[in-house]
């Protein structure tokens, strides 16, 4: 059994490394595209290239024109969504230790795919991000709030599913 777990962990690590490399390449192309879209349709104040909180509305402005994900982008987002689904199952079954482990996995994968999600989710990104923050708060408490964590996980999964399944 430990050989199987080691194999799965090695496979997961290899997948993460490959996805990170692909994301880096993909992100470079997406930055240019989103900057062009924002510049064409937004006011000069909203075209600042920074990604800070003050420009969040500008980043969600092109929501109506967000294209479906490419196969590479789907491959990048799927393991992140899977970690959320597994965490949600663990929360529902009362296995907080397993849920926290899956959320740790999610947290390690998410920063690499967040730019893709942000670019492709459009207006849904704010809801997904808010749900993720709700989950982290609920699970980070001294006594995790399973109900709030479950609500946040369900909402984040629903939002990511909409992005991944967009045609």
PDB file of C-alpha atoms in Angstrom:
ATOM      1  CA  UNK A   1       0.000   0.000   0.000  1.00  0.00           C
ATOM      2  CA  UNK A   2       2.794   2.428   0.767  1.00  0.00           C
ATOM      3  CA  UNK A   3       4.287   1.805  -2.683  1.00  0.00           C
ATOM      4  CA  UNK A   4       0.932   2.691  -4.225  1.00  0.00           C
ATOM      5  CA  UNK A   5       0.732   5.895  -2.152  1.00  0.00           C
ATOM      6  CA  UNK A   6       4.305   6.800  -3.118  1.00  0.00           C
ATOM      7  CA  UNK A   7       3.492   6.197  -6.768  1.00  0.00           C
ATOM      8  CA  UNK A   8       0.372   8.358  -6.533  1.00  0.00           C
ATOM      9  CA  UNK A   9       2.301  11.123  -4.759  1.00  0.00           C
ATOM     10  CA  UNK A  10       5.090  11.005  -7.352  1.00  0.00           C
ATOM     11  CA  UNK A  11       2.521  11.059 -10.136  1.00  0.00           C
ATOM     12  CA  UNK A  12       0.746  14.016  -8.520  1.00  0.00           C
ATOM     13  CA  UNK A  13       4.019  15.897  -8.104  1.00  0.00           C
ATOM     14  CA  UNK A  14       4.949  15.266 -11.729  1.00  0.00           C
ATOM     15  CA  UNK A  15       1.515  16.478 -12.833  1.00  0.00           C
ATOM     16  CA  UNK A  16       1.853  19.636 -10.755  1.00  0.00           C
ATOM     17  CA  UNK A  17       5.313  20.377 -12.189  1.00  0.00           C
ATOM     18  CA  UNK A  18       4.089  19.840 -15.743  1.00  0.00           C
ATOM     19  CA  UNK A  19       0.987  21.933 -15.173  1.00  0.00           C
ATOM     20  CA  UNK A  20       3.039  24.704 -13.603  1.00  0.00           C
ATOM     21  CA  UNK A  21       5.297  24.810 -16.631  1.00  0.00           C
ATOM     22  CA  UNK A  22       2.315  24.819 -18.979  1.00  0.00           C
ATOM     23  CA  UNK A  23       0.623  27.506 -16.915  1.00  0.00           C
ATOM     24  CA  UNK A  24       3.686  29.692 -17.087  1.00  0.00           C
ATOM     25  CA  UNK A  25       3.676  29.440 -20.852  1.00  0.00           C
ATOM     26  CA  UNK A  26      -0.094  29.890 -21.070  1.00  0.00           C
ATOM     27  CA  UNK A  27      -0.129  32.786 -18.612  1.00  0.00           C
ATOM     28  CA  UNK A  28       2.337  34.733 -20.673  1.00  0.00           C
ATOM     29  CA  UNK A  29      -0.008  34.579 -23.651  1.00  0.00           C
ATOM     30  CA  UNK A  30      -3.104  35.320 -21.554  1.00  0.00           C
ATOM     31  CA  UNK A  31      -1.611  38.441 -20.004  1.00  0.00           C
ATOM     32  CA  UNK A  32      -1.174  39.987 -23.434  1.00  0.00           C
ATOM     33  CA  UNK A  33      -4.689  39.020 -24.520  1.00  0.00           C
ATOM     34  CA  UNK A  34      -6.392  40.277 -21.358  1.00  0.00           C
ATOM     35  CA  UNK A  35      -4.404  43.512 -21.442  1.00  0.00           C
ATOM     36  CA  UNK A  36      -5.572  44.082 -25.007  1.00  0.00           C
ATOM     37  CA  UNK A  37      -9.188  43.307 -24.112  1.00  0.00           C
ATOM     38  CA  UNK A  38      -9.077  45.571 -21.061  1.00  0.00           C
ATOM     39  CA  UNK A  39      -7.413  48.385 -22.968  1.00  0.00           C
ATOM     40  CA  UNK A  40      -9.997  48.217 -25.740  1.00  0.00           C
ATOM     41  CA  UNK A  41     -13.039  48.230 -23.468  1.00  0.00           C
ATOM     42  CA  UNK A  42     -12.056  49.995 -20.246  1.00  0.00           C
ATOM     43  CA  UNK A  43     -11.179  53.449 -19.080  1.00  0.00           C
ATOM     44  CA  UNK A  44      -7.497  54.326 -18.584  1.00  0.00           C
ATOM     45  CA  UNK A  45      -7.824  53.959 -14.788  1.00  0.00           C
ATOM     46  CA  UNK A  46      -8.904  50.340 -15.219  1.00  0.00           C
ATOM     47  CA  UNK A  47      -6.060  49.425 -17.583  1.00  0.00           C
ATOM     48  CA  UNK A  48      -3.335  49.429 -14.952  1.00  0.00           C
ATOM     49  CA  UNK A  49      -1.338  46.216 -15.394  1.00  0.00           C
ATOM     50  CA  UNK A  50      -1.177  45.472 -11.669  1.00  0.00           C
ATOM     51  CA  UNK A  51      -3.286  42.688 -10.210  1.00  0.00           C
ATOM     52  CA  UNK A  52      -3.930  44.271  -6.816  1.00  0.00           C
ATOM     53  CA  UNK A  53      -7.296  44.529  -5.130  1.00  0.00           C
ATOM     54  CA  UNK A  54      -7.926  47.993  -6.545  1.00  0.00           C
ATOM     55  CA  UNK A  55      -8.028  46.580 -10.088  1.00  0.00           C
ATOM     56  CA  UNK A  56     -10.243  43.562  -9.332  1.00  0.00           C
ATOM     57  CA  UNK A  57     -13.319  45.088 -11.029  1.00  0.00           C
ATOM     58  CA  UNK A  58     -11.288  45.729 -14.184  1.00  0.00           C
ATOM     59  CA  UNK A  59     -10.140  42.104 -14.192  1.00  0.00           C
ATOM     60  CA  UNK A  60     -13.737  40.879 -14.103  1.00  0.00           C
ATOM     61  CA  UNK A  61     -15.018  43.357 -16.701  1.00  0.00           C
ATOM     62  CA  UNK A  62     -14.431  41.099 -19.746  1.00  0.00           C
ATOM     63  CA  UNK A  63     -16.666  38.387 -18.247  1.00  0.00           C
ATOM     64  CA  UNK A  64     -19.090  38.389 -21.147  1.00  0.00           C
ATOM     65  CA  UNK A  65     -16.285  37.676 -23.608  1.00  0.00           C
ATOM     66  CA  UNK A  66     -14.420  35.014 -21.599  1.00  0.00           C
ATOM     67  CA  UNK A  67     -13.675  32.145 -23.949  1.00  0.00           C
ATOM     68  CA  UNK A  68     -14.017  28.479 -23.032  1.00  0.00           C
ATOM     69  CA  UNK A  69     -10.954  26.798 -21.577  1.00  0.00           C
ATOM     70  CA  UNK A  70      -8.393  25.155 -23.784  1.00  0.00           C
ATOM     71  CA  UNK A  71      -7.527  21.515 -23.140  1.00  0.00           C
ATOM     72  CA  UNK A  72      -4.361  22.643 -21.336  1.00  0.00           C
ATOM     73  CA  UNK A  73      -6.295  25.025 -19.096  1.00  0.00           C
ATOM     74  CA  UNK A  74      -8.828  22.297 -18.256  1.00  0.00           C
ATOM     75  CA  UNK A  75      -5.954  19.996 -17.354  1.00  0.00           C
ATOM     76  CA  UNK A  76      -4.568  22.707 -15.085  1.00  0.00           C
ATOM     77  CA  UNK A  77      -7.836  23.444 -13.271  1.00  0.00           C
ATOM     78  CA  UNK A  78      -9.139  19.887 -12.908  1.00  0.00           C
ATOM     79  CA  UNK A  79      -6.741  18.772 -10.103  1.00  0.00           C
ATOM     80  CA  UNK A  80      -7.564  21.969  -8.191  1.00  0.00           C
ATOM     81  CA  UNK A  81     -11.293  21.298  -8.453  1.00  0.00           C
ATOM     82  CA  UNK A  82     -10.710  17.647  -7.520  1.00  0.00           C
ATOM     83  CA  UNK A  83      -8.975  18.716  -4.300  1.00  0.00           C
ATOM     84  CA  UNK A  84     -12.028  20.835  -3.447  1.00  0.00           C
ATOM     85  CA  UNK A  85     -14.411  17.977  -4.231  1.00  0.00           C
ATOM     86  CA  UNK A  86     -12.405  15.592  -2.053  1.00  0.00           C
ATOM     87  CA  UNK A  87     -12.277  18.163   0.770  1.00  0.00           C
ATOM     88  CA  UNK A  88     -16.038  18.608   0.498  1.00  0.00           C
ATOM     89  CA  UNK A  89     -16.595  14.849   0.713  1.00  0.00           C
ATOM     90  CA  UNK A  90     -14.346  14.685   3.769  1.00  0.00           C
ATOM     91  CA  UNK A  91     -16.197  17.575   5.447  1.00  0.00           C
ATOM     92  CA  UNK A  92     -19.544  15.902   4.778  1.00  0.00           C
ATOM     93  CA  UNK A  93     -18.297  12.640   6.266  1.00  0.00           C
ATOM     94  CA  UNK A  94     -16.863  14.465   9.280  1.00  0.00           C
ATOM     95  CA  UNK A  95     -13.204  13.660   8.486  1.00  0.00           C
ATOM     96  CA  UNK A  96     -11.701  17.065   9.255  1.00  0.00           C
ATOM     97  CA  UNK A  97      -8.121  15.761   9.076  1.00  0.00           C
ATOM     98  CA  UNK A  98      -8.663  14.516   5.510  1.00  0.00           C
ATOM     99  CA  UNK A  99     -10.484  17.732   4.595  1.00  0.00           C
ATOM    100  CA  UNK A 100      -7.577  19.826   5.861  1.00  0.00           C
ATOM    101  CA  UNK A 101      -5.117  17.656   3.929  1.00  0.00           C
ATOM    102  CA  UNK A 102      -7.105  18.211   0.723  1.00  0.00           C
ATOM    103  CA  UNK A 103      -7.300  21.941   1.397  1.00  0.00           C
ATOM    104  CA  UNK A 104      -3.520  21.994   1.859  1.00  0.00           C
ATOM    105  CA  UNK A 105      -3.204  20.262  -1.521  1.00  0.00           C
ATOM    106  CA  UNK A 106      -5.617  22.799  -3.005  1.00  0.00           C
ATOM    107  CA  UNK A 107      -3.617  25.683  -1.499  1.00  0.00           C
ATOM    108  CA  UNK A 108      -0.411  24.379  -3.052  1.00  0.00           C
ATOM    109  CA  UNK A 109      -1.972  24.063  -6.521  1.00  0.00           C
ATOM    110  CA  UNK A 110      -4.207  27.131  -6.587  1.00  0.00           C
ATOM    111  CA  UNK A 111      -1.647  29.959  -6.928  1.00  0.00           C
ATOM    112  CA  UNK A 112      -0.377  28.482 -10.182  1.00  0.00           C
ATOM    113  CA  UNK A 113      -3.854  28.260 -11.753  1.00  0.00           C
ATOM    114  CA  UNK A 114      -5.473  31.339 -10.244  1.00  0.00           C
ATOM    115  CA  UNK A 115      -4.503  33.591 -13.203  1.00  0.00           C
ATOM    116  CA  UNK A 116      -6.210  31.200 -15.634  1.00  0.00           C
ATOM    117  CA  UNK A 117      -9.287  30.970 -13.432  1.00  0.00           C
ATOM    118  CA  UNK A 118      -9.400  34.731 -13.022  1.00  0.00           C
ATOM    119  CA  UNK A 119      -9.136  35.285 -16.772  1.00  0.00           C
ATOM    120  CA  UNK A 120     -11.692  32.656 -17.720  1.00  0.00           C
ATOM    121  CA  UNK A 121     -14.240  32.929 -14.887  1.00  0.00           C
ATOM    122  CA  UNK A 122     -15.068  36.573 -15.535  1.00  0.00           C
ATOM    123  CA  UNK A 123     -17.699  37.812 -13.079  1.00  0.00           C
ATOM    124  CA  UNK A 124     -17.814  34.356 -11.429  1.00  0.00           C
ATOM    125  CA  UNK A 125     -14.239  34.782 -10.182  1.00  0.00           C
ATOM    126  CA  UNK A 126     -15.296  37.035  -7.306  1.00  0.00           C
ATOM    127  CA  UNK A 127     -17.818  34.448  -6.089  1.00  0.00           C
ATOM    128  CA  UNK A 128     -15.295  31.612  -6.382  1.00  0.00           C
ATOM    129  CA  UNK A 129     -12.626  33.610  -4.569  1.00  0.00           C
ATOM    130  CA  UNK A 130     -15.071  34.621  -1.854  1.00  0.00           C
ATOM    131  CA  UNK A 131     -16.151  30.994  -1.374  1.00  0.00           C
ATOM    132  CA  UNK A 132     -12.541  29.867  -1.060  1.00  0.00           C
ATOM    133  CA  UNK A 133     -11.896  32.553   1.563  1.00  0.00           C
ATOM    134  CA  UNK A 134     -15.011  31.384   3.445  1.00  0.00           C
ATOM    135  CA  UNK A 135     -13.706  27.805   3.452  1.00  0.00           C
ATOM    136  CA  UNK A 136     -10.276  28.848   4.702  1.00  0.00           C
ATOM    137  CA  UNK A 137     -11.837  30.873   7.523  1.00  0.00           C
ATOM    138  CA  UNK A 138     -14.230  28.083   8.504  1.00  0.00           C
ATOM    139  CA  UNK A 139     -11.554  25.393   8.473  1.00  0.00           C
ATOM    140  CA  UNK A 140      -8.915  27.576  10.112  1.00  0.00           C
ATOM    141  CA  UNK A 141     -10.960  28.121  13.262  1.00  0.00           C
ATOM    142  CA  UNK A 142      -9.994  26.346  16.489  1.00  0.00           C
ATOM    143  CA  UNK A 143     -13.130  24.261  15.995  1.00  0.00           C
ATOM    144  CA  UNK A 144     -13.736  24.068  12.238  1.00  0.00           C
ATOM    145  CA  UNK A 145     -17.216  25.121  11.151  1.00  0.00           C
ATOM    146  CA  UNK A 146     -18.212  22.170   8.976  1.00  0.00           C
ATOM    147  CA  UNK A 147     -21.455  23.781   7.812  1.00  0.00           C
ATOM    148  CA  UNK A 148     -19.796  26.979   6.590  1.00  0.00           C
ATOM    149  CA  UNK A 149     -16.905  25.022   5.071  1.00  0.00           C
ATOM    150  CA  UNK A 150     -19.374  22.799   3.220  1.00  0.00           C
ATOM    151  CA  UNK A 151     -21.306  25.801   1.910  1.00  0.00           C
ATOM    152  CA  UNK A 152     -18.114  27.483   0.719  1.00  0.00           C
ATOM    153  CA  UNK A 153     -16.764  24.316  -0.872  1.00  0.00           C
ATOM    154  CA  UNK A 154     -20.056  23.657  -2.666  1.00  0.00           C
ATOM    155  CA  UNK A 155     -20.122  27.218  -4.039  1.00  0.00           C
ATOM    156  CA  UNK A 156     -16.450  27.123  -5.124  1.00  0.00           C
ATOM    157  CA  UNK A 157     -16.927  23.741  -6.809  1.00  0.00           C
ATOM    158  CA  UNK A 158     -20.050  24.975  -8.594  1.00  0.00           C
ATOM    159  CA  UNK A 159     -18.208  28.063  -9.856  1.00  0.00           C
ATOM    160  CA  UNK A 160     -15.175  26.098 -11.020  1.00  0.00           C
ATOM    161  CA  UNK A 161     -17.387  23.521 -12.708  1.00  0.00           C
ATOM    162  CA  UNK A 162     -19.107  26.293 -14.662  1.00  0.00           C
ATOM    163  CA  UNK A 163     -15.724  27.562 -15.858  1.00  0.00           C
ATOM    164  CA  UNK A 164     -14.344  24.116 -16.698  1.00  0.00           C
ATOM    165  CA  UNK A 165     -17.512  22.950 -18.494  1.00  0.00           C
ATOM    166  CA  UNK A 166     -18.069  26.189 -20.438  1.00  0.00           C
ATOM    167  CA  UNK A 167     -18.504  25.446 -24.119  1.00  0.00           C
TER     168      UNK A 167
END
